[in-house]
Each structure stands twice: as C-alpha cells, then as structure tokens.
Amino acid sequence: MTSTVPGAQPAAREPTFGTRIPYRRHIQISLADLYAALREVAPSATLGNWQGPFTAPPENELDPQMLSIDGVPLVLMNGAVALPPAILDPGYLPNAMFPDAAYRLRDHQAHAVVLPARRAADRPEWVATARAITLLTWAIAKVTQAQAFKWEDANNFVPVSALEACGPQLLAADGMAIPIWVRILAGRANGQQKLIAGSYGLWAFGLPEIEYAPTDLPLEYLVTRAYAISEHLLTSNVSVKDGDTIGASDGGESFRAERLEHGFFGPAVALRLSSLSASGQQTADLPAKGPDRGRWSWLGSLTGRR
C-alpha cells in the first residue's frame, strides 16, 4: 500500500473541465476580437452562442457569457479581480510546466474563467468539451495577452506557448491536449535515488491516474509514455486490470500494472506501472498494437522556487 504525499493534490471531486486565465490589466473582452483570435489560432473551429454557430462575424458585444465552440456550449466570465493565492498554489510539488506561478503572475489584476454550460454524458463528450474549452481559452489568452492559464481539474498551470506546441493534435475535430489536461508530478521520496513520477487529471475523464514505481528510467521517457498511455485510454474502451501489461508498438519499455485505490500523488485511483525490462516478460494484454511514444513531447521542468 502506497502512502500519499501530504497535500500533494486535492481530493478527486466532481470535474469542472474549467480554466482560469489571469492577465495583467482588466479589459472588456470584445466578441469581435474573440472571433478574430479564434480564427487565428484554430481556423477550422466554429464560434457561436447557445443558439448555434455564427454565420457571419458577430457584432461587437462586450464580455459575452454564453458561447459555443463547434456546438459545445460554454460559459465565459471575466472580472477585474486577481486570483486568490490558493488558486496559484501548485501543491506539495512544483508545477513543472509553469514553475513559480504565484511569483510570475504577481502583477496580474484580472482573470477570465471558462466553464462548460452542461454536464457531458460520457467520455467522448468529456473529450469534446475539454477540447472546446481549451480552444476558447487559447483565444481569450490571445485577446488578453495572458502568459499562462490553469487547467483546473489537474491543478496544472500551463504557459500559453504550450497551446501552440499542442496545436497540431488539438485542432482536429477529435483533437486532444494531453499535456494540458494531464499534469505530471515527479520527485524522489525519503532520500531515495530512484524517481517516482505520476499523473494528475485523468480522474476527471473517469480514468485512473498513471503512476510509476520507483525507477531509474529518465523522466522524459516516463512522461512521453504517460502521455501516450493517457491518449490511448481516452480514445479506447480498454479497462486496465491488476496484472495487465502495458506495452508499446515501437518495441519500447513494457510495464506491469497494479491498481491502487490511492496513488502516491493524491487520493484518486491509480495504475502503478512497474518496468518489466529486468524480467524479459513479453507484452500481451494492452493490446496487440499498444501505445507507442505517441505525439506528445515533454514541455516541462522540475525546477522551481519551492
């Protein structure tokens, strides 16, 4: 039984799929500017309101609240107030993609919030909702000149530049942004030399988190594998059980899965993955063509002020 790092991440709760976008000086967000920004970052995406898509550039409404992206209804709130310090707290471990958020965003005086307008019914709808919220967040960040935003369900502060890195995977109709939706946490516990790494954020999609048993494998390798496995689980109906083997179609490392009710990095259910390289055991369970290194690169760093 693995003990949880004290205060590592908050308890799993009802997912919000929300983002918070802090920015320096408050402005009223123009619907026309938002429309133009979305056309710039995601030309194939369709902006609308709850009645349907805009068939022409919208009138210059200020601070619109009821919007939609590709038919997914969303809520936008914008205010001249800074985020509370607790929202900027990364938890027990630094936020790898945007370290020192409280320090770097210390001068912000306003923020916007994006939320879904309805509860999604299943995982494909959750993914579509997450994609729509991510695209609208990107457009808002362009309009407000924000430098970072927070993906709430992963307690993940992300630089806006990461959206450009995820763009090719996000812009497709069934696109995803795994490094934004899934935060990677890593460290060495109790003076150990071996690395412990895991995810936080998959719980919002009804999936167990991914956690690696203490290992000597490089962090970048663990992260890219975690991203690939996350994508595979999000797009398949595979349910990983105790003793299953998770492998790779490119001949890389294979891992034995152990299901834990409480992971090392938080109270959510987790799959602890132990490397099988020493035993020489072959991959068989998940599935014949399993996740490979995937499309996702490690965009983070473990350095921080904490």
Coordinates of C-alpha atoms in Angstrom, one line a residue:
M1 CA 0.0 0.0 0.0
T2 CA 1.5 3.3 -1.1
S3 CA 1.2 6.3 1.2
T4 CA 0.1 9.6 -0.3
V5 CA 2.4 12.6 -0.3
P6 CA 0.9 15.0 2.2
G7 CA -1.0 17.8 0.4
A8 CA 0.2 16.5 -3.0
Q9 CA -3.1 17.2 -4.8
P10 CA -6.6 17.8 -3.7
A11 CA -9.1 15.0 -3.4
A12 CA -10.9 14.0 -6.5
R13 CA -14.3 15.7 -6.8
E14 CA -16.9 16.5 -9.4
P15 CA -14.9 17.5 -12.5
T16 CA -15.3 21.1 -13.8
F17 CA -13.3 21.0 -17.1
G18 CA -12.7 24.7 -16.3
T19 CA -9.9 27.0 -16.9
R20 CA -8.7 30.2 -15.2
I21 CA -6.9 32.8 -17.3
P22 CA -5.1 35.5 -15.3
Y23 CA -3.9 38.6 -17.1
R24 CA -2.3 41.9 -16.2
R25 CA -4.9 44.7 -16.8
H26 CA -8.6 44.2 -17.0
I27 CA -10.3 44.7 -20.3
Q28 CA -13.8 44.0 -21.5
I29 CA -13.4 41.1 -23.9
S30 CA -14.9 42.0 -27.3
L31 CA -16.8 39.3 -29.1
A32 CA -15.4 40.6 -32.4
D33 CA -11.8 40.3 -31.1
L34 CA -12.6 36.8 -29.7
Y35 CA -13.9 35.7 -33.1
A36 CA -10.8 37.0 -34.8
A37 CA -8.5 35.4 -32.3
L38 CA -10.2 32.0 -32.7
R39 CA -9.9 32.3 -36.5
E40 CA -6.2 32.9 -36.0
V41 CA -5.4 30.0 -33.6
A42 CA -8.0 27.5 -34.8
P43 CA -9.3 28.4 -38.3
S44 CA -11.4 25.3 -38.6
A45 CA -13.2 25.8 -35.3
T46 CA -16.6 27.4 -35.2
L47 CA -17.6 30.1 -32.7
G48 CA -21.2 30.6 -31.8
N49 CA -23.6 31.1 -28.9
W50 CA -26.1 28.8 -27.3
Q51 CA -28.5 29.2 -30.2
G52 CA -25.9 28.0 -32.8
P53 CA -22.8 29.0 -34.8
F54 CA -22.2 32.5 -36.0
T55 CA -22.8 32.6 -39.8
A56 CA -21.0 35.9 -40.1
P57 CA -18.6 37.9 -37.9
P58 CA -20.6 38.8 -34.8
E59 CA -21.5 42.3 -33.6
N60 CA -19.0 43.8 -31.2
E61 CA -20.7 42.7 -28.0
L62 CA -18.5 43.2 -24.8
D63 CA -17.9 40.4 -22.3
P64 CA -20.1 37.8 -23.9
Q65 CA -21.0 35.0 -21.5
M66 CA -23.0 32.4 -23.5
L67 CA -20.7 31.0 -26.2
S68 CA -20.0 27.7 -28.0
I69 CA -17.1 26.1 -29.9
D70 CA -18.1 23.6 -32.5
G71 CA -21.5 23.2 -30.9
V72 CA -20.3 22.7 -27.3
P73 CA -22.0 25.3 -25.1
L74 CA -19.6 27.2 -22.8
V75 CA -19.7 30.0 -20.2
L76 CA -17.2 32.8 -20.1
M77 CA -16.8 35.0 -17.1
N78 CA -14.4 38.0 -17.0
G79 CA -13.6 40.2 -14.0
A80 CA -11.3 42.8 -12.7
V81 CA -10.0 40.8 -9.8
A82 CA -6.8 38.8 -9.2
L83 CA -6.9 35.1 -8.5
P84 CA -6.8 34.1 -4.8
P85 CA -3.3 32.9 -3.7
A86 CA -4.7 29.4 -3.1
I87 CA -5.5 29.1 -6.8
L88 CA -1.9 29.7 -7.7
D89 CA -0.6 27.1 -5.2
P90 CA 0.9 24.1 -7.1
G91 CA 0.6 21.8 -4.1
Y92 CA 3.4 19.8 -2.5
L93 CA 5.5 19.7 -5.7
P94 CA 6.4 22.4 -8.2
N95 CA 4.3 22.8 -11.3
A96 CA 6.6 21.5 -14.0
M97 CA 5.2 23.4 -17.0
F98 CA 4.9 26.8 -15.3
P99 CA 7.0 26.9 -12.2
D100 CA 6.6 29.7 -9.7
A101 CA 3.1 30.8 -10.9
A102 CA 2.5 33.0 -7.8
Y103 CA 5.7 34.9 -8.4
R104 CA 5.5 35.2 -12.2
L105 CA 1.8 36.3 -12.1
R106 CA 2.2 38.5 -9.1
D107 CA 1.2 41.6 -11.0
H108 CA -2.0 40.3 -12.6
Q109 CA -5.1 42.2 -11.7
A110 CA -7.8 40.4 -13.7
H111 CA -8.8 36.9 -14.8
A112 CA -11.3 35.1 -17.0
V113 CA -13.0 31.8 -16.4
V114 CA -14.2 29.3 -18.9
L115 CA -16.7 26.5 -17.9
P116 CA -18.9 24.1 -19.7
A117 CA -22.6 25.1 -19.8
R118 CA -23.8 21.5 -19.4
R119 CA -22.6 18.2 -18.0
A120 CA -21.2 15.8 -20.5
A121 CA -22.7 12.4 -20.6
D122 CA -19.7 10.1 -21.5
R123 CA -16.0 10.1 -22.2
P124 CA -16.2 11.2 -25.9
E125 CA -18.3 14.2 -24.8
W126 CA -15.9 14.9 -22.0
V127 CA -13.0 15.0 -24.5
A128 CA -15.0 17.2 -26.9
T129 CA -15.9 19.5 -24.0
A130 CA -12.2 19.7 -22.9
R131 CA -11.1 20.5 -26.4
A132 CA -13.7 23.3 -26.8
I133 CA -12.7 24.8 -23.5
T134 CA -9.1 24.6 -24.4
L135 CA -9.7 26.4 -27.8
L136 CA -11.8 29.2 -26.2
T137 CA -9.1 29.6 -23.5
W138 CA -6.5 30.0 -26.3
A139 CA -8.5 32.7 -28.0
I140 CA -9.1 34.5 -24.7
A141 CA -5.4 34.4 -23.9
K142 CA -4.7 36.0 -27.3
V143 CA -7.1 38.8 -26.7
T144 CA -6.0 39.5 -23.1
Q145 CA -2.3 38.8 -23.8
A146 CA -2.2 36.3 -20.9
Q147 CA 1.0 34.4 -20.4
A148 CA -0.4 31.3 -18.7
F149 CA -3.7 29.7 -17.6
K150 CA -4.8 27.0 -15.2
W151 CA -6.5 23.7 -16.2
E152 CA -8.5 23.3 -13.0
D153 CA -9.0 19.5 -12.8
A154 CA -5.3 18.9 -13.0
N155 CA -4.2 21.8 -10.9
N156 CA -2.0 22.5 -13.9
F157 CA -0.7 26.0 -14.7
V158 CA 0.3 26.0 -18.4
P159 CA 2.1 28.6 -20.5
V160 CA 0.1 29.8 -23.4
S161 CA 3.0 28.8 -25.6
A162 CA 2.2 25.2 -24.8
L163 CA -1.0 25.6 -26.8
E164 CA 1.0 26.2 -29.9
A165 CA 3.0 23.1 -29.2
C166 CA -0.2 21.1 -28.8
G167 CA -1.9 22.8 -31.8
P168 CA -1.5 20.0 -34.4
Q169 CA -3.1 17.5 -32.0
L170 CA -5.7 19.9 -30.7
L171 CA -7.1 21.4 -33.9
A172 CA -8.6 18.2 -35.3
A173 CA -12.3 17.7 -34.8
D174 CA -11.5 14.9 -32.3
G175 CA -8.3 16.6 -31.0
M176 CA -6.8 16.5 -27.6
A177 CA -4.3 18.4 -25.5
I178 CA -2.9 15.7 -23.1
P179 CA 0.0 17.8 -21.6
I180 CA -2.6 20.5 -20.6
W181 CA -5.3 18.1 -19.3
V182 CA -2.8 15.8 -17.5
R183 CA -0.3 17.2 -15.1
I184 CA 2.9 15.3 -14.5
L185 CA 4.3 15.2 -11.0
A186 CA 7.7 13.7 -10.1
G187 CA 10.3 13.6 -7.3
R188 CA 12.4 11.4 -5.1
A189 CA 10.8 10.3 -1.8
N190 CA 12.6 9.9 1.5
G191 CA 16.1 10.4 0.2
Q192 CA 15.7 7.7 -2.5
Q193 CA 17.7 8.0 -5.7
K194 CA 15.1 6.4 -7.8
L195 CA 12.5 8.6 -9.5
I196 CA 8.8 8.5 -8.7
A197 CA 6.5 10.0 -11.3
G198 CA 2.8 10.1 -12.0
S199 CA -0.2 12.0 -13.4
Y200 CA -3.0 14.1 -12.1
G201 CA -6.0 14.9 -14.2
L202 CA -7.2 11.7 -15.8
W203 CA -9.7 11.2 -12.9
A204 CA -11.8 14.0 -14.5
F205 CA -12.3 11.7 -17.5
G206 CA -13.3 8.8 -15.4
L207 CA -9.9 7.1 -15.6
P208 CA -7.3 6.1 -13.1
E209 CA -4.1 8.1 -12.8
I210 CA -0.8 6.7 -14.1
E211 CA 1.9 6.2 -11.6
Y212 CA 5.4 4.7 -12.0
A213 CA 7.0 2.6 -9.3
P214 CA 10.4 4.0 -8.3
T215 CA 12.6 3.7 -11.3
D216 CA 16.0 4.7 -12.9
L217 CA 14.3 5.4 -16.3
P218 CA 14.7 9.0 -17.5
L219 CA 11.9 11.4 -16.7
E220 CA 11.4 12.5 -20.3
Y221 CA 10.9 8.8 -21.2
L222 CA 8.4 8.3 -18.4
V223 CA 6.4 11.5 -19.3
T224 CA 6.1 10.7 -23.0
R225 CA 5.0 7.2 -22.2
A226 CA 2.4 8.5 -19.7
Y227 CA 1.1 10.9 -22.3
A228 CA 0.8 8.1 -24.9
I229 CA -0.9 5.8 -22.4
S230 CA -3.3 8.6 -21.4
E231 CA -4.2 9.2 -25.0
H232 CA -4.7 5.5 -25.6
L233 CA -7.0 5.2 -22.6
L234 CA -9.0 8.3 -23.6
T235 CA -9.7 7.0 -27.1
S236 CA -10.3 3.3 -26.4
N237 CA -12.6 1.2 -24.3
V238 CA -9.7 -0.7 -22.7
S239 CA -10.0 -1.2 -18.9
V240 CA -6.7 -2.0 -17.3
K241 CA -6.8 -4.6 -14.5
D242 CA -4.4 -5.8 -11.9
G243 CA -1.6 -7.8 -13.6
D244 CA -2.2 -6.4 -17.1
T245 CA 0.8 -5.5 -19.1
I246 CA 1.1 -2.1 -20.9
G247 CA 3.4 -2.2 -23.8
A248 CA 4.4 -0.2 -26.8
S249 CA 4.1 -0.8 -30.5
D250 CA 7.6 0.6 -31.1
G251 CA 9.3 -2.1 -29.0
G252 CA 10.0 0.2 -26.0
E253 CA 9.6 -0.5 -22.3
S254 CA 6.8 -2.6 -21.0
F255 CA 5.1 -2.2 -17.6
R256 CA 3.1 -4.4 -15.3
A257 CA 0.0 -2.6 -13.9
E258 CA -1.2 -2.7 -10.3
R259 CA -4.4 -0.9 -9.5
L260 CA -4.3 1.2 -6.3
E261 CA -7.2 2.8 -4.5
H262 CA -5.0 5.7 -3.5
G263 CA -1.9 6.8 -5.5
F264 CA 1.3 8.3 -4.3
F265 CA 0.5 11.8 -5.6
G266 CA -3.1 12.0 -4.5
P267 CA -6.2 10.2 -3.3
A268 CA -7.5 9.2 -6.8
V269 CA -7.4 5.7 -8.1
A270 CA -4.1 5.0 -9.8
L271 CA -2.4 2.4 -12.0
R272 CA 1.1 1.8 -10.7
L273 CA 3.4 0.7 -13.5
S274 CA 6.5 -1.4 -12.8
S275 CA 9.1 -1.9 -15.5
L276 CA 9.4 -5.4 -16.9
S277 CA 12.7 -4.9 -18.6
A278 CA 14.6 -6.9 -16.0
S279 CA 12.3 -10.0 -16.3
G280 CA 12.2 -10.0 -20.1
Q281 CA 8.4 -10.7 -19.9
Q282 CA 6.6 -10.0 -23.2
T283 CA 3.7 -7.6 -23.7
A284 CA 0.4 -9.3 -24.3
D285 CA -2.5 -7.5 -22.7
L286 CA -3.0 -3.9 -24.0
P287 CA -3.5 -4.5 -26.9
A288 CA -1.7 -6.1 -29.9
K289 CA -0.9 -2.6 -31.1
G290 CA -0.4 -0.7 -27.9
P291 CA 0.6 3.0 -27.3
D292 CA 4.0 4.0 -28.6
R293 CA 5.9 7.1 -27.7
G294 CA 3.0 9.0 -29.2
R295 CA 2.6 12.5 -30.4
W296 CA 3.4 14.3 -27.2
S297 CA 6.6 15.9 -26.1
W298 CA 7.7 16.8 -22.5
L299 CA 7.3 20.5 -22.2
G300 CA 8.2 20.9 -18.5
S301 CA 10.9 21.3 -16.0
L302 CA 11.2 20.2 -12.4
T303 CA 13.0 23.4 -11.3
G304 CA 11.1 25.9 -9.1
R305 CA 11.3 28.3 -6.3
R306 CA 9.6 26.0 -3.7

